[in-house]
Short mmCIF file of C-alpha atoms in Angstrom, two decimals:
data_model
loop_
_atom_site.label_atom_id
_atom_site.label_comp_id
_atom_site.label_asym_id
_atom_site.label_seq_id
_atom_site.Cartn_x
_atom_site.Cartn_y
_atom_site.Cartn_z
CA MET A 26 6.74 -75.77 44.09
CA LYS A 27 8.87 -74.14 41.42
CA THR A 28 8.30 -70.50 40.49
CA LEU A 29 9.04 -69.94 36.81
CA GLN A 30 11.40 -67.20 35.69
CA ASN A 31 11.71 -65.05 32.59
CA LEU A 32 14.73 -65.26 30.30
CA ILE A 33 15.92 -61.75 29.48
CA GLY A 34 19.21 -61.01 27.78
CA GLY A 35 20.52 -64.48 28.55
CA VAL A 36 19.72 -64.28 32.27
CA TRP A 37 16.98 -66.17 34.10
CA GLU A 38 15.34 -63.71 36.46
CA ASP A 39 12.24 -63.20 38.55
CA SER A 40 9.28 -61.29 37.21
CA ARG A 41 8.99 -57.63 38.14
CA GLY A 42 5.23 -58.09 38.48
CA GLY A 43 3.53 -59.06 41.69
CA ALA A 44 0.85 -61.34 40.26
CA PHE A 45 1.25 -65.11 39.91
CA HIS A 46 -0.98 -68.04 39.04
CA GLU A 47 -0.76 -71.80 39.45
CA VAL A 48 -0.19 -74.22 36.59
CA VAL A 49 -2.26 -77.31 37.31
CA ASP A 50 -1.58 -80.84 36.06
CA PRO A 51 -4.86 -81.67 34.25
CA ALA A 52 -4.60 -85.39 35.00
CA THR A 53 -4.04 -85.12 38.75
CA GLU A 54 -5.25 -81.56 39.45
CA GLU A 55 -2.06 -81.06 41.45
CA VAL A 56 -0.17 -77.79 41.20
CA ALA A 57 2.81 -78.25 38.89
CA ALA A 58 4.36 -74.77 39.01
CA ARG A 59 3.85 -71.15 39.98
CA CYS A 60 3.92 -68.82 36.98
CA PRO A 61 4.19 -65.04 36.71
CA SER A 62 1.03 -63.50 35.30
CA GLY A 63 3.01 -60.85 33.45
CA SER A 64 3.85 -57.18 33.68
CA PRO A 65 4.71 -54.34 31.29
CA GLU A 66 8.12 -54.02 32.92
CA ASP A 67 8.98 -57.66 32.12
CA VAL A 68 8.00 -57.04 28.51
CA ARG A 69 9.94 -53.80 28.22
CA LEU A 70 13.12 -55.44 29.47
CA ALA A 71 12.69 -58.42 27.18
CA VAL A 72 12.20 -56.21 24.14
CA ASP A 73 15.18 -54.08 25.24
CA ALA A 74 17.32 -57.22 25.22
CA ALA A 75 16.03 -58.39 21.83
CA VAL A 76 16.61 -55.00 20.24
CA ALA A 77 20.12 -54.71 21.69
CA ALA A 78 21.13 -58.19 20.51
CA GLN A 79 19.73 -57.95 17.01
CA PRO A 80 22.48 -56.04 15.11
CA ALA A 81 25.24 -58.44 16.16
CA TRP A 82 23.04 -61.48 15.47
CA ALA A 83 22.15 -60.17 12.00
CA ALA A 84 25.83 -59.47 11.29
CA LEU A 85 26.75 -63.12 11.69
CA PRO A 86 27.07 -65.10 8.46
CA VAL A 87 23.85 -66.88 7.56
CA ALA A 88 25.65 -70.23 7.73
CA GLU A 89 26.64 -69.58 11.34
CA ARG A 90 23.10 -68.68 12.35
CA VAL A 91 21.85 -71.84 10.66
CA ALA A 92 24.53 -73.94 12.38
CA ARG A 93 23.50 -72.64 15.81
CA LEU A 94 19.84 -73.39 15.12
CA THR A 95 20.77 -76.85 13.86
CA ARG A 96 22.60 -77.60 17.11
CA TRP A 97 19.57 -76.44 19.07
CA ALA A 98 17.30 -78.67 16.98
CA ASP A 99 19.59 -81.63 17.68
CA ALA A 100 19.43 -80.91 21.42
CA VAL A 101 15.63 -80.73 21.27
CA ALA A 102 15.47 -84.07 19.46
CA GLU A 103 17.74 -85.63 22.07
CA HIS A 104 15.48 -84.34 24.87
CA ALA A 105 12.15 -84.90 23.09
CA ALA A 106 10.84 -87.37 25.67
CA GLU A 107 11.77 -85.05 28.54
CA LEU A 108 10.03 -82.11 26.89
CA ALA A 109 7.00 -84.27 26.15
CA GLU A 110 6.76 -85.27 29.81
CA ILE A 111 6.71 -81.58 30.75
CA GLU A 112 3.99 -80.88 28.19
CA CYS A 113 2.04 -83.78 29.66
CA ARG A 114 2.25 -82.28 33.16
CA GLU A 115 1.11 -78.86 32.02
CA MET A 116 -1.58 -79.65 29.42
CA GLY A 117 -2.16 -83.41 29.41
CA LYS A 118 -0.82 -84.65 26.07
CA PRO A 119 0.28 -88.32 26.27
CA VAL A 120 4.06 -88.54 26.43
CA ALA A 121 4.36 -90.96 23.53
CA LEU A 122 2.33 -88.68 21.28
CA GLY A 123 4.16 -85.57 22.44
CA THR A 124 7.56 -87.17 21.89
CA GLY A 125 6.71 -87.85 18.27
CA PHE A 126 5.44 -84.35 17.63
CA ILE A 127 8.46 -82.73 19.30
CA GLY A 128 10.91 -84.92 17.41
CA GLY A 129 9.18 -83.98 14.17
CA ALA A 130 9.25 -80.29 15.10
CA ALA A 131 13.00 -80.49 15.74
CA GLN A 132 13.54 -81.89 12.25
CA LEU A 133 11.32 -79.20 10.76
CA LEU A 134 13.34 -76.53 12.61
CA LYS A 135 16.49 -77.86 10.97
CA ALA A 136 14.84 -77.91 7.55
CA ALA A 137 13.37 -74.42 7.95
CA ALA A 138 16.69 -72.99 9.09
CA ALA A 139 18.53 -74.68 6.22
CA GLU A 140 16.28 -72.88 3.74
CA ALA A 141 18.11 -69.69 4.71
CA LEU A 142 21.19 -71.02 2.93
CA ASP A 143 19.37 -70.79 -0.41
CA TYR A 144 17.15 -67.79 0.30
CA PRO A 145 18.04 -64.72 -1.83
CA PHE A 146 18.99 -62.26 0.91
CA GLU A 147 20.84 -60.35 -1.82
CA GLU A 148 20.37 -60.53 -5.57
CA THR A 149 21.39 -58.16 -8.35
CA VAL A 150 19.64 -57.62 -11.65
CA ALA A 151 21.65 -55.90 -14.41
CA ALA A 152 20.03 -53.66 -17.02
CA PRO A 153 21.18 -53.12 -20.65
CA ASP A 154 22.13 -49.49 -19.95
CA GLY A 155 24.80 -50.55 -17.49
CA SER A 156 22.75 -49.86 -14.38
CA SER A 157 21.78 -52.48 -11.84
CA THR A 158 19.26 -53.02 -9.10
CA THR A 159 20.28 -54.91 -5.99
CA ILE A 160 17.48 -56.31 -3.86
CA LEU A 161 18.44 -56.71 -0.21
CA ARG A 162 16.18 -58.56 2.17
CA LYS A 163 16.88 -57.17 5.60
CA PRO A 164 15.64 -58.55 8.93
CA LEU A 165 12.78 -56.69 10.58
CA GLY A 166 14.52 -56.45 13.96
CA ALA A 167 12.76 -57.81 17.04
CA ALA A 168 9.75 -60.09 16.66
CA ALA A 169 7.18 -61.40 19.12
CA VAL A 170 6.05 -65.03 19.10
CA ILE A 171 2.92 -65.73 21.15
CA VAL A 172 2.41 -69.46 21.54
CA PRO A 173 -0.77 -71.46 22.25
CA TRP A 174 -1.13 -73.97 25.08
CA ASN A 175 -1.87 -77.09 23.01
CA PHE A 176 1.54 -77.53 21.30
CA PRO A 177 3.94 -75.26 23.19
CA VAL A 178 7.22 -76.76 21.97
CA PRO A 179 6.34 -77.57 18.33
CA MET A 180 4.56 -74.26 17.77
CA THR A 181 7.49 -72.31 19.19
CA LEU A 182 9.98 -74.13 17.01
CA GLY A 183 7.79 -73.76 13.94
CA ALA A 184 7.58 -70.00 14.32
CA ILE A 185 11.10 -69.02 15.33
CA GLY A 186 13.26 -70.92 12.81
CA PRO A 187 12.92 -68.56 9.82
CA LEU A 188 12.86 -65.48 12.07
CA LEU A 189 16.15 -66.33 13.72
CA ALA A 190 17.81 -67.63 10.56
CA ALA A 191 16.87 -64.39 8.79
CA GLY A 192 18.62 -62.31 11.47
CA ASP A 193 15.69 -61.26 13.63
CA THR A 194 15.67 -61.67 17.40
CA VAL A 195 12.65 -62.91 19.32
CA VAL A 196 10.60 -62.44 22.46
CA ILE A 197 8.53 -65.54 23.18
CA LYS A 198 5.41 -65.45 25.30
CA PRO A 199 4.12 -68.95 25.98
CA SER A 200 0.55 -69.51 27.05
CA GLU A 201 -0.03 -68.98 30.74
CA ARG A 202 -1.71 -72.41 30.72
CA SER A 203 1.38 -74.31 29.54
CA PRO A 204 4.55 -72.30 30.25
CA MET A 205 6.87 -74.93 31.74
CA SER A 206 8.04 -76.64 28.55
CA ALA A 207 9.07 -73.28 27.09
CA VAL A 208 11.50 -72.84 29.97
CA ARG A 209 13.19 -76.17 29.35
CA LEU A 210 13.20 -75.57 25.60
CA LEU A 211 15.21 -72.36 26.02
CA GLU A 212 17.53 -73.97 28.54
CA LEU A 213 18.58 -76.26 25.68
CA ALA A 214 19.39 -73.34 23.36
CA ASP A 215 22.98 -72.19 22.86
CA LEU A 216 22.47 -68.74 21.39
CA PRO A 217 23.98 -65.32 22.14
CA PRO A 218 22.30 -63.47 25.03
CA GLY A 219 19.19 -61.59 23.97
CA VAL A 220 18.66 -63.43 20.69
CA VAL A 221 15.77 -65.39 22.21
CA ASN A 222 13.97 -64.04 25.27
CA LEU A 223 11.10 -65.52 27.25
CA VAL A 224 8.48 -63.58 29.15
CA HIS A 225 5.66 -65.29 31.06
CA GLY A 226 2.12 -64.12 31.58
CA ASP A 227 -1.40 -63.79 30.28
CA SER A 228 -2.76 -60.67 28.59
CA ARG A 229 -0.81 -58.63 31.13
CA ALA A 230 2.27 -59.64 29.15
CA GLY A 231 0.70 -60.20 25.74
CA VAL A 232 -0.95 -56.80 25.38
CA PRO A 233 2.16 -54.68 26.08
CA LEU A 234 4.29 -57.00 23.94
CA VAL A 235 2.07 -56.55 20.90
CA ALA A 236 1.80 -52.82 21.57
CA ASP A 237 5.57 -52.25 21.77
CA GLU A 238 6.47 -50.09 18.78
CA ARG A 239 9.87 -51.80 18.50
CA ILE A 240 8.30 -55.16 17.63
CA GLY A 241 8.40 -55.43 13.85
CA LEU A 242 6.31 -58.59 13.55
CA VAL A 243 3.92 -60.52 15.80
CA HIS A 244 3.50 -64.23 15.13
CA PHE A 245 0.35 -65.16 17.04
CA THR A 246 -1.49 -68.47 17.36
CA GLY A 247 -4.67 -68.46 19.38
CA SER A 248 -8.34 -67.55 19.42
CA VAL A 249 -10.13 -65.48 16.80
CA GLU A 250 -11.06 -62.82 19.33
CA ALA A 251 -7.49 -62.39 20.57
CA GLY A 252 -6.17 -62.54 17.00
CA ARG A 253 -8.40 -59.67 15.95
CA GLN A 254 -7.00 -57.63 18.81
CA VAL A 255 -3.43 -58.46 17.78
CA GLY A 256 -4.21 -57.53 14.18
CA ARG A 257 -5.72 -54.21 15.20
CA GLU A 258 -2.78 -53.28 17.40
CA SER A 259 -0.16 -54.30 14.84
CA GLY A 260 -2.05 -52.52 12.08
CA ALA A 261 -2.20 -49.31 14.09
CA LEU A 262 1.59 -49.44 14.38
CA LEU A 263 1.90 -50.32 10.67
CA HIS A 264 3.67 -53.52 11.70
CA ARG A 265 3.19 -57.03 10.40
CA SER A 266 1.27 -59.84 12.01
CA ILE A 267 0.93 -63.51 11.16
CA LEU A 268 -2.26 -64.87 12.68
CA GLU A 269 -3.23 -68.52 12.93
CA LEU A 270 -6.57 -68.55 14.68
CA GLY A 271 -9.53 -70.87 15.16
CA GLY A 272 -10.65 -73.70 12.94
CA LYS A 273 -13.61 -75.97 12.33
CA ASP A 274 -11.88 -78.34 9.98
CA PRO A 275 -14.08 -80.54 7.79
CA VAL A 276 -13.58 -84.07 6.52
CA VAL A 277 -15.28 -85.39 3.39
CA VAL A 278 -15.48 -89.18 3.10
CA ASP A 279 -16.34 -90.27 -0.43
CA ALA A 280 -18.02 -93.43 -1.67
CA GLY A 281 -15.52 -96.05 -2.77
CA VAL A 282 -13.08 -95.72 0.13
CA ASP A 283 -12.41 -98.48 2.62
CA PRO A 284 -14.82 -97.57 5.45
CA ALA A 285 -12.88 -99.22 8.26
CA ALA A 286 -9.45 -97.88 7.25
CA THR A 287 -10.87 -94.41 6.71
CA ALA A 288 -12.67 -94.50 10.06
CA ALA A 289 -9.36 -95.34 11.77
CA ALA A 290 -7.69 -92.36 10.09
CA VAL A 291 -10.56 -90.04 10.98
CA ALA A 292 -10.58 -91.25 14.59
CA PHE A 293 -6.95 -90.24 14.97
CA GLY A 294 -7.59 -86.87 13.32
CA ALA A 295 -10.54 -86.19 15.62
CA PHE A 296 -9.29 -87.63 18.92
CA ALA A 297 -5.48 -87.23 18.94
CA ASN A 298 -4.37 -84.95 21.79
CA SER A 299 -8.01 -85.12 22.97
CA GLY A 300 -9.01 -83.11 19.91
CA GLN A 301 -6.86 -80.20 21.08
CA ILE A 302 -5.14 -79.58 17.74
CA CYS A 303 -5.75 -76.52 15.58
CA THR A 304 -6.36 -78.81 12.61
CA SER A 305 -8.37 -81.48 14.43
CA MET A 306 -11.18 -82.98 12.37
CA GLU A 307 -14.28 -81.28 13.78
CA ARG A 308 -16.93 -81.85 11.07
CA ILE A 309 -17.29 -85.16 9.23
CA TYR A 310 -19.36 -85.52 6.04
CA VAL A 311 -19.66 -89.12 4.90
CA HIS A 312 -21.23 -90.39 1.67
CA GLN A 313 -24.41 -92.36 2.26
CA ASP A 314 -23.06 -95.38 0.36
CA VAL A 315 -20.41 -96.04 3.04
CA ALA A 316 -22.00 -94.22 5.99
CA GLU A 317 -23.27 -97.19 7.98
CA GLU A 318 -20.02 -99.15 7.83
CA PHE A 319 -17.94 -96.01 8.44
CA ILE A 320 -19.93 -94.94 11.50
CA ASP A 321 -19.95 -98.44 13.01
CA ALA A 322 -16.19 -98.65 12.59
CA LEU A 323 -15.67 -95.15 14.00
CA VAL A 324 -17.73 -96.01 17.09
CA ASP A 325 -15.75 -99.21 17.61
CA ILE A 326 -12.40 -97.45 17.26
CA ALA A 327 -13.45 -94.62 19.60
CA GLY A 328 -14.01 -97.23 22.27
CA THR A 329 -10.35 -98.25 22.08
CA TYR A 330 -9.11 -94.75 22.95
CA ALA A 331 -8.27 -95.45 26.59
CA LEU A 332 -8.47 -92.50 28.97
CA GLY A 333 -5.70 -91.91 31.48
CA ASP A 334 -2.67 -90.02 32.65
CA GLY A 335 -0.43 -89.42 29.65
CA ARG A 336 2.61 -90.70 31.54
CA ASP A 337 1.05 -94.17 31.45
CA ALA A 338 2.12 -95.99 28.28
CA THR A 339 -1.36 -97.51 27.90
CA THR A 340 -3.05 -94.11 27.67
CA VAL A 341 -4.27 -93.03 24.27
CA LEU A 342 -6.48 -90.13 25.36
CA GLY A 343 -5.16 -87.75 27.99
CA PRO A 344 -7.19 -85.09 29.79
CA LEU A 345 -8.35 -81.78 28.42
CA VAL A 346 -6.17 -78.87 29.45
CA ASP A 347 -8.45 -77.64 32.24
CA GLN A 348 -11.99 -77.50 33.59
CA ARG A 349 -12.83 -74.51 31.40
CA GLN A 350 -12.08 -76.52 28.26
CA ARG A 351 -14.06 -79.51 29.47
CA ASP A 352 -17.02 -77.26 30.24
CA LEU A 353 -16.95 -76.02 26.63
CA VAL A 354 -16.92 -79.57 25.25
CA GLU A 355 -19.81 -80.58 27.51
CA ARG A 356 -21.78 -77.53 26.40
CA HIS A 357 -21.35 -78.43 22.73
CA VAL A 358 -22.47 -82.02 23.31
CA ALA A 359 -25.47 -80.94 25.40
CA ASP A 360 -26.51 -78.44 22.72
CA ALA A 361 -26.30 -81.12 20.02
CA VAL A 362 -28.36 -83.61 22.02
CA GLU A 363 -30.99 -80.99 22.84
CA ARG A 364 -31.32 -80.28 19.11
CA GLY A 365 -31.75 -83.94 18.17
CA ALA A 366 -28.29 -85.47 17.81
CA THR A 367 -27.56 -89.00 18.99
CA VAL A 368 -24.55 -89.92 21.09
CA ARG A 369 -23.24 -93.19 19.64
CA THR A 370 -20.40 -93.52 22.16
CA GLY A 371 -18.90 -91.36 24.88
CA GLY A 372 -20.66 -88.11 25.59
CA ARG A 373 -20.26 -88.10 29.36
CA ALA A 374 -17.29 -87.04 31.49
CA PRO A 375 -16.07 -89.73 33.89
CA GLY A 376 -16.09 -89.09 37.61
CA GLY A 377 -12.98 -88.67 39.71
CA THR A 378 -9.88 -86.54 39.45
CA GLY A 379 -8.69 -84.95 36.22
CA PHE A 380 -10.30 -83.10 33.33
CA PHE A 381 -11.00 -86.17 31.23
CA TYR A 382 -13.56 -86.57 28.47
CA PRO A 383 -14.03 -89.71 26.35
CA ALA A 384 -13.80 -90.07 22.59
CA THR A 385 -17.32 -89.22 21.45
CA VAL A 386 -19.18 -89.93 18.20
CA LEU A 387 -22.35 -87.98 17.38
CA THR A 388 -24.77 -88.66 14.54
CA GLY A 389 -27.94 -86.89 13.43
CA VAL A 390 -26.15 -83.54 13.58
CA ASP A 391 -27.09 -80.45 11.57
CA ASP A 392 -25.87 -76.92 11.00
CA SER A 393 -27.98 -75.49 13.84
CA MET A 394 -25.66 -77.13 16.38
CA LEU A 395 -22.61 -75.58 18.00
CA VAL A 396 -20.68 -78.78 17.38
CA MET A 397 -20.93 -78.10 13.62
CA THR A 398 -20.36 -74.34 13.64
CA GLU A 399 -18.09 -73.34 16.54
CA GLU A 400 -14.60 -74.57 17.36
CA THR A 401 -14.82 -77.29 20.03
CA PHE A 402 -11.22 -78.35 20.70
CA GLY A 403 -12.25 -81.63 22.24
CA PRO A 404 -12.44 -85.37 21.36
CA LEU A 405 -15.68 -85.14 19.40
CA ALA A 406 -16.50 -86.65 16.01
CA PRO A 407 -19.84 -85.28 14.75
CA VAL A 408 -20.90 -87.16 11.61
CA MET A 409 -23.35 -85.96 8.96
CA VAL A 410 -24.45 -88.33 6.19
CA VAL A 411 -24.57 -86.70 2.73
CA PRO A 412 -26.11 -87.95 -0.54
CA SER A 413 -23.11 -87.16 -2.74
CA PHE A 414 -19.48 -86.10 -2.76
CA GLU A 415 -20.47 -82.72 -4.20
CA ASP A 416 -22.89 -82.16 -1.35
CA GLY A 417 -20.19 -83.04 1.16
CA LEU A 418 -17.78 -80.67 -0.54
CA ALA A 419 -20.34 -77.85 -0.46
CA LYS A 420 -21.07 -78.39 3.23
CA ALA A 421 -17.37 -78.54 4.03
CA ALA A 422 -16.92 -75.15 2.36
CA LYS A 423 -19.81 -73.56 4.25
CA THR A 424 -17.97 -72.09 7.23
CA ARG A 425 -16.49 -68.84 8.45
CA PHE A 426 -13.24 -70.70 9.20
CA GLY A 427 -10.63 -71.83 6.71
CA LEU A 428 -7.63 -73.42 8.38
CA ALA A 429 -7.43 -76.95 6.93
CA ALA A 430 -9.59 -79.69 5.44
CA THR A 431 -9.24 -83.38 4.60
CA VAL A 432 -10.79 -85.42 1.79
CA TYR A 433 -10.79 -89.21 1.47
CA THR A 434 -11.55 -90.46 -2.03
CA ASP A 435 -10.33 -92.90 -4.67
CA ASP A 436 -11.81 -90.85 -7.51
CA PRO A 437 -9.16 -88.77 -9.39
CA GLU A 438 -11.74 -86.14 -10.35
CA HIS A 439 -12.78 -85.77 -6.73
CA MET A 440 -9.15 -85.53 -5.67
CA ALA A 441 -8.75 -82.61 -8.06
CA ALA A 442 -11.96 -80.99 -6.79
CA ALA A 443 -10.81 -81.05 -3.16
CA HIS A 444 -9.04 -77.69 -3.53
CA ARG A 445 -12.42 -76.00 -3.81
CA ILE A 446 -12.71 -76.12 -0.02
CA PRO A 447 -11.58 -72.63 1.09
CA ALA A 448 -8.79 -73.54 3.47
CA GLY A 449 -5.10 -72.83 3.90
CA VAL A 450 -4.21 -76.54 3.71
CA VAL A 451 -6.17 -79.33 2.02
CA TRP A 452 -5.08 -82.93 2.61
CA VAL A 453 -6.21 -85.67 0.26
CA ASN A 454 -6.10 -89.18 1.75
CA GLN A 455 -3.53 -88.25 4.42
CA TRP A 456 -4.29 -85.93 7.32
CA GLN A 457 -1.21 -83.89 8.33
CA GLY A 458 0.55 -84.90 5.11
CA GLY A 459 3.43 -82.92 3.65
CA GLY A 460 6.62 -81.47 5.08
CA PRO A 461 8.82 -78.36 5.05
CA GLU A 462 7.66 -77.49 1.54
CA ARG A 463 4.20 -76.63 2.84
CA LEU A 464 3.20 -73.03 2.08
CA TYR A 465 -0.19 -71.70 3.14
CA GLU A 466 -2.28 -68.85 4.45
CA PRO A 467 -5.44 -69.43 6.52
CA ALA A 468 -8.74 -68.26 5.06
CA GLY A 469 -11.68 -66.52 6.68
CA ASP A 470 -11.68 -66.21 10.44
CA SER A 471 -8.80 -68.66 10.71
CA GLY A 472 -6.26 -65.90 10.26
CA MET A 473 -3.99 -64.10 7.84
CA GLY A 474 -0.40 -64.06 6.69
CA ALA A 475 1.29 -66.67 4.52
CA THR A 476 3.78 -68.92 6.26
CA GLY A 477 5.88 -71.98 5.62
CA SER A 478 8.80 -72.48 3.25
CA ARG A 479 9.97 -69.30 1.50
CA ALA A 480 6.92 -67.29 2.64
CA ALA A 481 8.20 -67.44 6.21
CA TYR A 482 11.40 -65.72 5.11
CA ASP A 483 9.47 -63.16 3.09
CA ALA A 484 7.53 -62.32 6.25
CA ALA A 485 10.69 -62.17 8.38
CA THR A 486 12.49 -59.71 6.09
CA ARG A 487 11.92 -56.35 4.43
CA PRO A 488 13.02 -56.01 0.79
CA VAL A 489 15.08 -52.95 -0.10
CA SER A 490 16.01 -52.10 -3.70
CA VAL A 491 19.25 -50.23 -4.38
CA HIS A 492 19.51 -48.92 -7.96
CA THR A 493 22.97 -48.00 -9.19
CA ALA A 494 23.55 -46.18 -12.47
CA PRO A 495 26.95 -45.71 -14.19
CA ALA A 496 28.88 -42.69 -13.00
CA ALA A 497 28.32 -39.53 -15.04
CA GLY A 498 30.63 -39.40 -18.01
CA ALA A 499 31.60 -43.04 -17.70
#
C-alpha cells in the first residue's frame, strides 16, 4: 500500500506528522492508499518554499509563465484518462465522465493562463498637467488552494491558473478523502521548485495553512461551516479569501418545453457523478402543464443509470464517496418519505460491497423536507409541480444558497426573467453552459469572492498607483 508524500520546494518527502489515515476505494471498499493526516510543520515548510520561490517566479516574463502553464495543461490533457482512473479509485467518479471533465479543465487552464497576456498588469494614464499615474497590479505572494473531494483535478486546475500566471506561488491542500490524483497531477507539472507545493491532511493541515500570516489569499471550496471558519481566519489577518461553498441549485421547467428532452437534461444534471457536483440540480420545479409527461420521462431515464464500478465502461452511476455521504443521502430520503413524499424510483441502497445509491426521483415534496432545503450531494431528483412559471421562479429564489440555477423555457420573456434567481450563475436551456468568459460570485451561503475571467486576476493581484508629476522647474 502506497503512503502518499508531500511536495515541498520541488521535493517529494514524507510528512513530519505521525498521524495517517486510509483512502478507501468507494466501489470495492479496499484500501487504495495511506495518506498523512497533516501537521503544522508540513504546512510551515510548504509555505516557506512558496514564499522563497515567489520573487523569482514573479520576475519571469508573463509570456514565459503562461508557456509553462500551457505545457502543463497539455500534459494533463494527454494523461486525462489516467488521472480519471485515479479519481475513480479515490472517490468513485466513472472514468469516462472524469476523463471528459479533466480534459475540459486542461483546456480551461490554458485559456485562463492565456488571459494573462492581455491583462493590464501595468497601465499609465496621462493628465493634462504633464503628470501621470501608473497602475501596477502586483502578485499577492503565496496563496493557499484548498480543494474539495468531488472534483480534485478540475477544481485544482480551475483555481491555480490565474494565480500562477499572475506571479503568485501556491500551496495546495487536497481533500483528505481524495488526495491521490493531486499527487499525479503535480508529477506532470514542469515548474520551478516551490512554485506549486502540495501538503496532505485534514483540518490538521487546513487550519494552520489558512492561519499562516504569509498566505495572501485562500481559495477554498467546501462546506458552508468550514468556509465560514476560513473567512473568519482570513479576515482576522486582513487577507483575502475566495469561498465557493454549498448549494441547493434549483431547476425551473416551463410549459412549452419538450418534456422528454428536458427530463433527459435534468437527469444528467441531477445524477451525473452521483449528484456529487457543487452545481448539481437539487430542486426541480416543473410547470403543471408538462409535469406528468416530464416526471414519467424522468423516472424512465433514471432507471437507465446503471450502478457499478466506474472502471467498467457500462457504468453510468458510480458510488458515493464514502459511507458518511451515503448515510446523509439516506437520511434526506427517509425524512422526505416520513413527511409525505413518494419515491417514484430508487430510494433504497443496494446490498453488497461499495457505497452505491441509485438514481432516485421523489414527488410530493414540500419545503418542510431536508431534500428541498439542505444540500444533499447525492443522486436525488425531488420534483415539485407548480401552477406557473412565476411561481416556479419564486420558489427557486427562496433559499439561503445562491450558487447556480437552471431554467428551461421557450418563452423569450421567461428567458429574460431567469436572472431574477439570486445565484452566481444562471443557465438558460443548457446546464453547465458557457466557457472561460464566465464571471460570477456566489450569493448567500454559497460563498463570496468574484472569480472567473478577469475577476480571477483582480483577486490574484494588488493594484498599486504610482503618481509622477513633472520635476520642479521643468
